mmCIF file of C-alpha atoms in Angstrom:
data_model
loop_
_atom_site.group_PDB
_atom_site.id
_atom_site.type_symbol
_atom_site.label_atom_id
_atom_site.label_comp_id
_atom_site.label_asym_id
_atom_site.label_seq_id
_atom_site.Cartn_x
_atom_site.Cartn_y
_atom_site.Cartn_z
ATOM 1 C CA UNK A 1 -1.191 -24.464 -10.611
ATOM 2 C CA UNK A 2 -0.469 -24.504 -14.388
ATOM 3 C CA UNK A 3 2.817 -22.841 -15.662
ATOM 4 C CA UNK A 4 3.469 -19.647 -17.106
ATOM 5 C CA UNK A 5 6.163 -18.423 -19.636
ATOM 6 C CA UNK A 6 7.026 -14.932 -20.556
ATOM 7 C CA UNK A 7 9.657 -12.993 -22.624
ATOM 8 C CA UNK A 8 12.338 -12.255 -20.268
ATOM 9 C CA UNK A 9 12.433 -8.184 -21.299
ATOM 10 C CA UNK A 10 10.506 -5.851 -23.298
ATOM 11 C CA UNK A 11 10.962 -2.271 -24.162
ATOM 12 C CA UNK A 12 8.215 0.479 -25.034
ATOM 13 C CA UNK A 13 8.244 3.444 -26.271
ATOM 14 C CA UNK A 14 6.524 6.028 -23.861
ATOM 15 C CA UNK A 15 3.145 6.930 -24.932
ATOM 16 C CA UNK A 16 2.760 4.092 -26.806
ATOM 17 C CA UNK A 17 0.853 0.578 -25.840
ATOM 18 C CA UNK A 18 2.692 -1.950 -24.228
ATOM 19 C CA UNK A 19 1.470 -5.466 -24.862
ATOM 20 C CA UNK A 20 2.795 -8.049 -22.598
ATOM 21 C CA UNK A 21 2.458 -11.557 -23.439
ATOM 22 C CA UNK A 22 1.663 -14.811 -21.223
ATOM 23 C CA UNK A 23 1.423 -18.177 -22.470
ATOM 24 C CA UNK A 24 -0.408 -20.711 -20.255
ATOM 25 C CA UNK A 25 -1.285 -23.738 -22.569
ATOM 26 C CA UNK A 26 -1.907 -26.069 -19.505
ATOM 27 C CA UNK A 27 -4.300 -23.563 -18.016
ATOM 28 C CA UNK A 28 -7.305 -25.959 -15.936
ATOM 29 C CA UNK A 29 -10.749 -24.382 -16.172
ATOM 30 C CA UNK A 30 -11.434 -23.444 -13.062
ATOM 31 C CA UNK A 31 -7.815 -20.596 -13.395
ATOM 32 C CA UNK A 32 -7.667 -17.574 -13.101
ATOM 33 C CA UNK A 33 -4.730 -15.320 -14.592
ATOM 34 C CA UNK A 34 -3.851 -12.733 -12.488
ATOM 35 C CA UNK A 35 -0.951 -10.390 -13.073
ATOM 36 C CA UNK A 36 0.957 -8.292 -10.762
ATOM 37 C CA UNK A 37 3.892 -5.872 -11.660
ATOM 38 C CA UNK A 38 7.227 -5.147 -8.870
ATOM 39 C CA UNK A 39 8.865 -1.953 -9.376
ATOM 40 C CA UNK A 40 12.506 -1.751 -8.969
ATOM 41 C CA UNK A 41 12.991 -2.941 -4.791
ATOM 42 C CA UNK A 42 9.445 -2.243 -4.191
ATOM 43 C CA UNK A 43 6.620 -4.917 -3.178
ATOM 44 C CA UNK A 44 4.326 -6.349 -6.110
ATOM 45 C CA UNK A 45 1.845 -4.461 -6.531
ATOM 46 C CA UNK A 46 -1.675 -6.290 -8.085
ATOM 47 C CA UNK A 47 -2.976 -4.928 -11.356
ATOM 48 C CA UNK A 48 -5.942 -7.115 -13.012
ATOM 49 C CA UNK A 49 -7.477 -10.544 -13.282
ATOM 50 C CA UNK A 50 -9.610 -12.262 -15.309
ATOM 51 C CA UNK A 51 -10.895 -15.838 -15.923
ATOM 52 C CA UNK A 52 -12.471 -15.913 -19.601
ATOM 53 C CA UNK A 53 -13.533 -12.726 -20.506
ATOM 54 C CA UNK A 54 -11.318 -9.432 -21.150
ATOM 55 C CA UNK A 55 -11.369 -7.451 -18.114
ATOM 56 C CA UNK A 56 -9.951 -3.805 -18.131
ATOM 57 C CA UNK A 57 -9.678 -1.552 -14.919
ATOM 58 C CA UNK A 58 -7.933 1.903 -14.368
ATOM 59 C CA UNK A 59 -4.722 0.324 -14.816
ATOM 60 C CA UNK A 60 -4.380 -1.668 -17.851
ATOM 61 C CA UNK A 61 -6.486 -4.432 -20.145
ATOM 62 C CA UNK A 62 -6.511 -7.883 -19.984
ATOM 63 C CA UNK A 63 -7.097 -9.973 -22.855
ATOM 64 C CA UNK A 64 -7.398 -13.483 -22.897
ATOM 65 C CA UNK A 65 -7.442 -15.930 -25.863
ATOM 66 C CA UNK A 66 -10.464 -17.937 -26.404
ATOM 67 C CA UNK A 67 -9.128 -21.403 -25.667
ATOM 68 C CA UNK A 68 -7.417 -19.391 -22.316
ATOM 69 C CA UNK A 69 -4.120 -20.609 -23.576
ATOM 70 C CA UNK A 70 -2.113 -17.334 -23.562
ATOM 71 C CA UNK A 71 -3.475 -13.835 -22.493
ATOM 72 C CA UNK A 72 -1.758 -10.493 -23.335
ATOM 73 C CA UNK A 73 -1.923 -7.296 -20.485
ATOM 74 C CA UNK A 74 -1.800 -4.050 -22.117
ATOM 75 C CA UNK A 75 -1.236 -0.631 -20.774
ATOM 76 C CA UNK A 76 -2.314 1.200 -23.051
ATOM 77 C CA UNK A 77 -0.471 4.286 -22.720
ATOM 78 C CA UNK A 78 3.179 3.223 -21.219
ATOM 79 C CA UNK A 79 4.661 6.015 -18.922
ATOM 80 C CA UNK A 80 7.843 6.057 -17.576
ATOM 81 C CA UNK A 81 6.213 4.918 -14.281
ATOM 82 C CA UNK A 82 5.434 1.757 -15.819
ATOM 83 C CA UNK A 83 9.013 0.629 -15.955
ATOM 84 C CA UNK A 84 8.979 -2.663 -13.709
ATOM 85 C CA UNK A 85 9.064 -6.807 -14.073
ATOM 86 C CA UNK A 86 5.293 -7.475 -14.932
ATOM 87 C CA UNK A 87 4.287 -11.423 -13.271
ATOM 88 C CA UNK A 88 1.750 -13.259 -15.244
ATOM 89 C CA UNK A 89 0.279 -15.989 -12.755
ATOM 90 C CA UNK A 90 -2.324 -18.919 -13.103
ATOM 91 C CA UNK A 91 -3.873 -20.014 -9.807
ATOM 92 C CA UNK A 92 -6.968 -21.199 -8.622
ATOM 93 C CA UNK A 93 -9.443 -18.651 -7.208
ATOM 94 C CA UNK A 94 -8.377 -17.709 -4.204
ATOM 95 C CA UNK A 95 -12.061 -16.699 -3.687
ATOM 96 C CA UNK A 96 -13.408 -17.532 -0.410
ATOM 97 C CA UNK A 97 -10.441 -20.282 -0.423
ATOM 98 C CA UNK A 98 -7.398 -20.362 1.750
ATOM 99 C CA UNK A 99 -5.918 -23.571 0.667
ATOM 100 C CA UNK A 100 -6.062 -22.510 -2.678
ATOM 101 C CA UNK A 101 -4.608 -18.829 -2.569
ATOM 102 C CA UNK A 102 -1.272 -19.151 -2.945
ATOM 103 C CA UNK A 103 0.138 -17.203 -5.832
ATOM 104 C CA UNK A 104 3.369 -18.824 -7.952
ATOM 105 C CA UNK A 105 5.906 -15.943 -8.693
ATOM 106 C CA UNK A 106 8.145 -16.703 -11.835
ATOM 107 C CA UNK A 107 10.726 -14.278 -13.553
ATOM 108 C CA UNK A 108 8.594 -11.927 -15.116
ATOM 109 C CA UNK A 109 9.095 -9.808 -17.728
ATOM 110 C CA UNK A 110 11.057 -6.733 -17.410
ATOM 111 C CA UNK A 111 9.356 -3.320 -19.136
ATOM 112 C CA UNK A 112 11.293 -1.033 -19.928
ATOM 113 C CA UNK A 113 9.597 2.325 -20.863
ATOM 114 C CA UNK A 114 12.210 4.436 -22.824
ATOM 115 C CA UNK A 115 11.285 8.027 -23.960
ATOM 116 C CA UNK B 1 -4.130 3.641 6.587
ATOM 117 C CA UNK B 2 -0.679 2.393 6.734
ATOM 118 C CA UNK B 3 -1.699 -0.826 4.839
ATOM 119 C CA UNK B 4 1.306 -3.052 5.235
ATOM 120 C CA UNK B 5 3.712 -2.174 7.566
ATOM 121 C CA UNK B 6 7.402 -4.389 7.790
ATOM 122 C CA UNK B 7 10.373 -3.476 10.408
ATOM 123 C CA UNK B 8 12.947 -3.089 10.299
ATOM 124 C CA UNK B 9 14.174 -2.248 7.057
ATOM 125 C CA UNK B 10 17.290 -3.546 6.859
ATOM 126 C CA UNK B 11 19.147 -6.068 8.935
ATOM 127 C CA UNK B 12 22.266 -7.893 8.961
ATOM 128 C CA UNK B 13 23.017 -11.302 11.216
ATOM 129 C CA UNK B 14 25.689 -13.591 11.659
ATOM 130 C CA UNK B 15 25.059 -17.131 10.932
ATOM 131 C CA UNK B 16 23.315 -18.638 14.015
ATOM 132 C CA UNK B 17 21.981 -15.896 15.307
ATOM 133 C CA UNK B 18 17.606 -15.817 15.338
ATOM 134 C CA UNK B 19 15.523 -12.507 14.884
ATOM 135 C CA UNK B 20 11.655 -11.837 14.235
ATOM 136 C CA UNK B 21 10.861 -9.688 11.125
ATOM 137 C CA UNK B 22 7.499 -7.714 12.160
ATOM 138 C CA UNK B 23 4.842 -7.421 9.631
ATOM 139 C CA UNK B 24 1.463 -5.856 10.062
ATOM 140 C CA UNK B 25 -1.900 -4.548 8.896
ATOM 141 C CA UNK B 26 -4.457 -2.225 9.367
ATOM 142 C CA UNK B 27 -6.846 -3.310 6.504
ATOM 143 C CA UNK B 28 -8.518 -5.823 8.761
ATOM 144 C CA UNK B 29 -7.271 -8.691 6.300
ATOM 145 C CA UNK B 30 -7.712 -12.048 7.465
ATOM 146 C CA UNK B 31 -5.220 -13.510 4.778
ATOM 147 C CA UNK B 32 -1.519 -12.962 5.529
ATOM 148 C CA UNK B 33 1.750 -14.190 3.711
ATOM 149 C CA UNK B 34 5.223 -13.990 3.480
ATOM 150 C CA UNK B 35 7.357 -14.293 0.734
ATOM 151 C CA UNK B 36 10.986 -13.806 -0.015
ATOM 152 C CA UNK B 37 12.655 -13.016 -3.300
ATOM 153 C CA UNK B 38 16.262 -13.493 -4.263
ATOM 154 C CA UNK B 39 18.317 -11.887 -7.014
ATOM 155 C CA UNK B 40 16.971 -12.049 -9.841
ATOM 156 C CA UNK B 41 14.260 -14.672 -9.120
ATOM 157 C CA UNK B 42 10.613 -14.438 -7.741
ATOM 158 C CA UNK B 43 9.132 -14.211 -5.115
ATOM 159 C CA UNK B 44 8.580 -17.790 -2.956
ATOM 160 C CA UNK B 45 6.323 -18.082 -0.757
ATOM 161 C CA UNK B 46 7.474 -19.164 2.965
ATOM 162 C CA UNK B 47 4.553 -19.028 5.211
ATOM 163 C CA UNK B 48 0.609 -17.989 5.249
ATOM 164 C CA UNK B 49 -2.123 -17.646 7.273
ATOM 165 C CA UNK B 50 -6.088 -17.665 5.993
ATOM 166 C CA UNK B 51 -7.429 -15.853 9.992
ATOM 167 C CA UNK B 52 -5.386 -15.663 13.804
ATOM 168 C CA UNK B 53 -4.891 -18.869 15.122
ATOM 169 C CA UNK B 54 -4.407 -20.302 11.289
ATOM 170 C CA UNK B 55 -1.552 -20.350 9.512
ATOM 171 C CA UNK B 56 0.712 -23.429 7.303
ATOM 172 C CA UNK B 57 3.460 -23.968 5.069
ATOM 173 C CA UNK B 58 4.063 -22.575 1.166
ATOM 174 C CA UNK B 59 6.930 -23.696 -1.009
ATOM 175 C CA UNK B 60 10.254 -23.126 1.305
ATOM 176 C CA UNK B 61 8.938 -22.947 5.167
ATOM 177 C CA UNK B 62 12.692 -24.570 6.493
ATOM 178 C CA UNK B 63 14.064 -22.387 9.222
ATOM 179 C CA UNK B 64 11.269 -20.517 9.462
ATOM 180 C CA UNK B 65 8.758 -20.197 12.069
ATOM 181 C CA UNK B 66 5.298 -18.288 12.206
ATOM 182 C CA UNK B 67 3.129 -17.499 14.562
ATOM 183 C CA UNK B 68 -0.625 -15.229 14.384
ATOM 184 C CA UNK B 69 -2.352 -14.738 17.532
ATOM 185 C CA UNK B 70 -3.723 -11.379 15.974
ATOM 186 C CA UNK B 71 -5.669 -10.280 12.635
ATOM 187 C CA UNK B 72 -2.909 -7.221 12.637
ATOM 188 C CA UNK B 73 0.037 -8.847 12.590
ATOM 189 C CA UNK B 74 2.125 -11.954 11.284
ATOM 190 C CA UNK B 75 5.679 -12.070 11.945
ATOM 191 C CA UNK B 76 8.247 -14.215 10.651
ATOM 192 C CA UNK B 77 10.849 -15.628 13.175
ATOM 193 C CA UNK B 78 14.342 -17.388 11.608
ATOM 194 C CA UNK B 79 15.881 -19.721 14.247
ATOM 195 C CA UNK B 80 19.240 -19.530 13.654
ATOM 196 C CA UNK B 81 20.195 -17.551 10.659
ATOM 197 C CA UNK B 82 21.915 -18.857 7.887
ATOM 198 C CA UNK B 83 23.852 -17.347 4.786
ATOM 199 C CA UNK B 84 20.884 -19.244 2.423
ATOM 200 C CA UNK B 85 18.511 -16.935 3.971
ATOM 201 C CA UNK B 86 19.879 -13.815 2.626
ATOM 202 C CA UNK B 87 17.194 -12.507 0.644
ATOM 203 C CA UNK B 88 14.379 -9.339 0.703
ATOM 204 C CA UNK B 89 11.245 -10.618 2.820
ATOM 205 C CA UNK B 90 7.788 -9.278 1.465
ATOM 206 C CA UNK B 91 5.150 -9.617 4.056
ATOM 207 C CA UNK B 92 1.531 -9.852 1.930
ATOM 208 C CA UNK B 93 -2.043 -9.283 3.204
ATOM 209 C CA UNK B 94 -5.982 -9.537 1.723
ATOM 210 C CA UNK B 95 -9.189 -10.135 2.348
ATOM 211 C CA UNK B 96 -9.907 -14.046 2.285
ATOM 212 C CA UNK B 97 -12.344 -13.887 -0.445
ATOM 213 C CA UNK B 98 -9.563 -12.299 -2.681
ATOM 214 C CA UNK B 99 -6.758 -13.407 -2.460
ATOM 215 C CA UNK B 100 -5.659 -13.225 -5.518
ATOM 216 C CA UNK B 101 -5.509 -8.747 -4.706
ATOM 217 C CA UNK B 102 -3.001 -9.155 -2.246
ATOM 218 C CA UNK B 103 -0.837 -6.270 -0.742
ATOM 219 C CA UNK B 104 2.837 -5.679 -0.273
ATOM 220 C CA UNK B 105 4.496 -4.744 2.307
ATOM 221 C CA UNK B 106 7.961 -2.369 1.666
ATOM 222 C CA UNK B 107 10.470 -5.380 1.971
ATOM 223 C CA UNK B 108 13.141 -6.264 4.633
ATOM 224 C CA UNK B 109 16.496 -6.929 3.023
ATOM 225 C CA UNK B 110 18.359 -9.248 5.249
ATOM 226 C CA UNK B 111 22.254 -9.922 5.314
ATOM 227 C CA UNK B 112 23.063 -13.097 7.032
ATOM 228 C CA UNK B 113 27.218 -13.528 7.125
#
């Protein structure tokens, strides 16, 4: 599974869009980028995925570059709520695979949504 | 639904002493994990399972057994505790054709002194 780095912290202002950054330069083409977010103690919790194309659910956006080097998850109106460690992870499918399901957990970034 | 369910807790062992942390589900997931996270890292993964009957090693499997004779629960047995192993264990389920959506359980935090 290719690598991911991310800032270590961020802070938003609430209301405002919060843009979290991923880089994955070494990003195979058959990866998907998934991200997940933990709130403080709590179990991740899965918010989006995508493989090329930007993808955007009831939760946030997902926008990924067009060489699917780096990728950027934005919620687009940050709420206090949103304060957590956001994981950006590259893994294979994980569709109709179980060999090839396990997700890589790194450090995250920490949000922090300030009013 | 419940979704997924983890007891106890909270536990504390002495070194050498074995317990079974419980996880289950109630999604009728045949994919189920476990994971544990320590401070101020990740989450590792320790053990899965892709159906009952199935399951094989992630990244740090030592001292840890598994075991899945049902599609509703998964748990994870340590043999003889150690102080390495304190940590919060996240027990994980999905459906096998998306993995990548899995679901947390609440956590176990686990002392071992």
């Amino acid at each position: 599974d290719a690598k991911t780095t991310q800032p270590p912290s961020m802070d938003c202002a609430e209301g405002r869009a919060a843009n979290l950054p991923c880089n994955h330069s070494t990003i195979s083409g058959n990866e998907y980028v998934y991200w997940y977010r933990q709130i403080h103690s709590q179990g991740p919790q899965y918010i989006i995925h995508g493989l090329k194309n930007n993808e955007t659910n009831e939760m946030a956006s997902l926008i990924i570059t067009e060489d699917r080097k780096s990728s950027t998850l934005i919620l687009p109106h940050a709420t206090l709520r949103d304060t957590a460690v956001y994981y950006c992870i590259v893994s294979l499918g994980g569709i109709n695979t179980g060999t090839a399901s396990k997700l890589t957990f790194g450090t995250g970034t920490r949000l922090q949504v300030t009013l | 639904n419940a979704g997924v369910t983890q007891t106890p807790k909270f536990q504390v062992l002495k070194t050498g002493q074995s317990m079974t942390l419980q996880c289950a589900q109630d999604m009728n997931h045949e994919y189920m994990s476990w994971y544990r996270q320590d401070p101020g890292m990740g989450l590792r993964l320790i053990h899965y399972s892709v159906g009952a009957g199935i399951t094989d090693q992630g990244e740090v499997p030592n001292g840890y057994n598994v075991s899945r004779s049902t599609t509703e629960d998964f748990p994870l047995r340590l043999l003889s505790a150690a102080p390495s192993q304190t940590s919060v264990y996240f027990c994980a389920s999905s459906y096998s054709s998306r993995v990548y959506e899995q679901y947390f359980g609440p956590g176990t935090r686990l002392t071992v002194t």
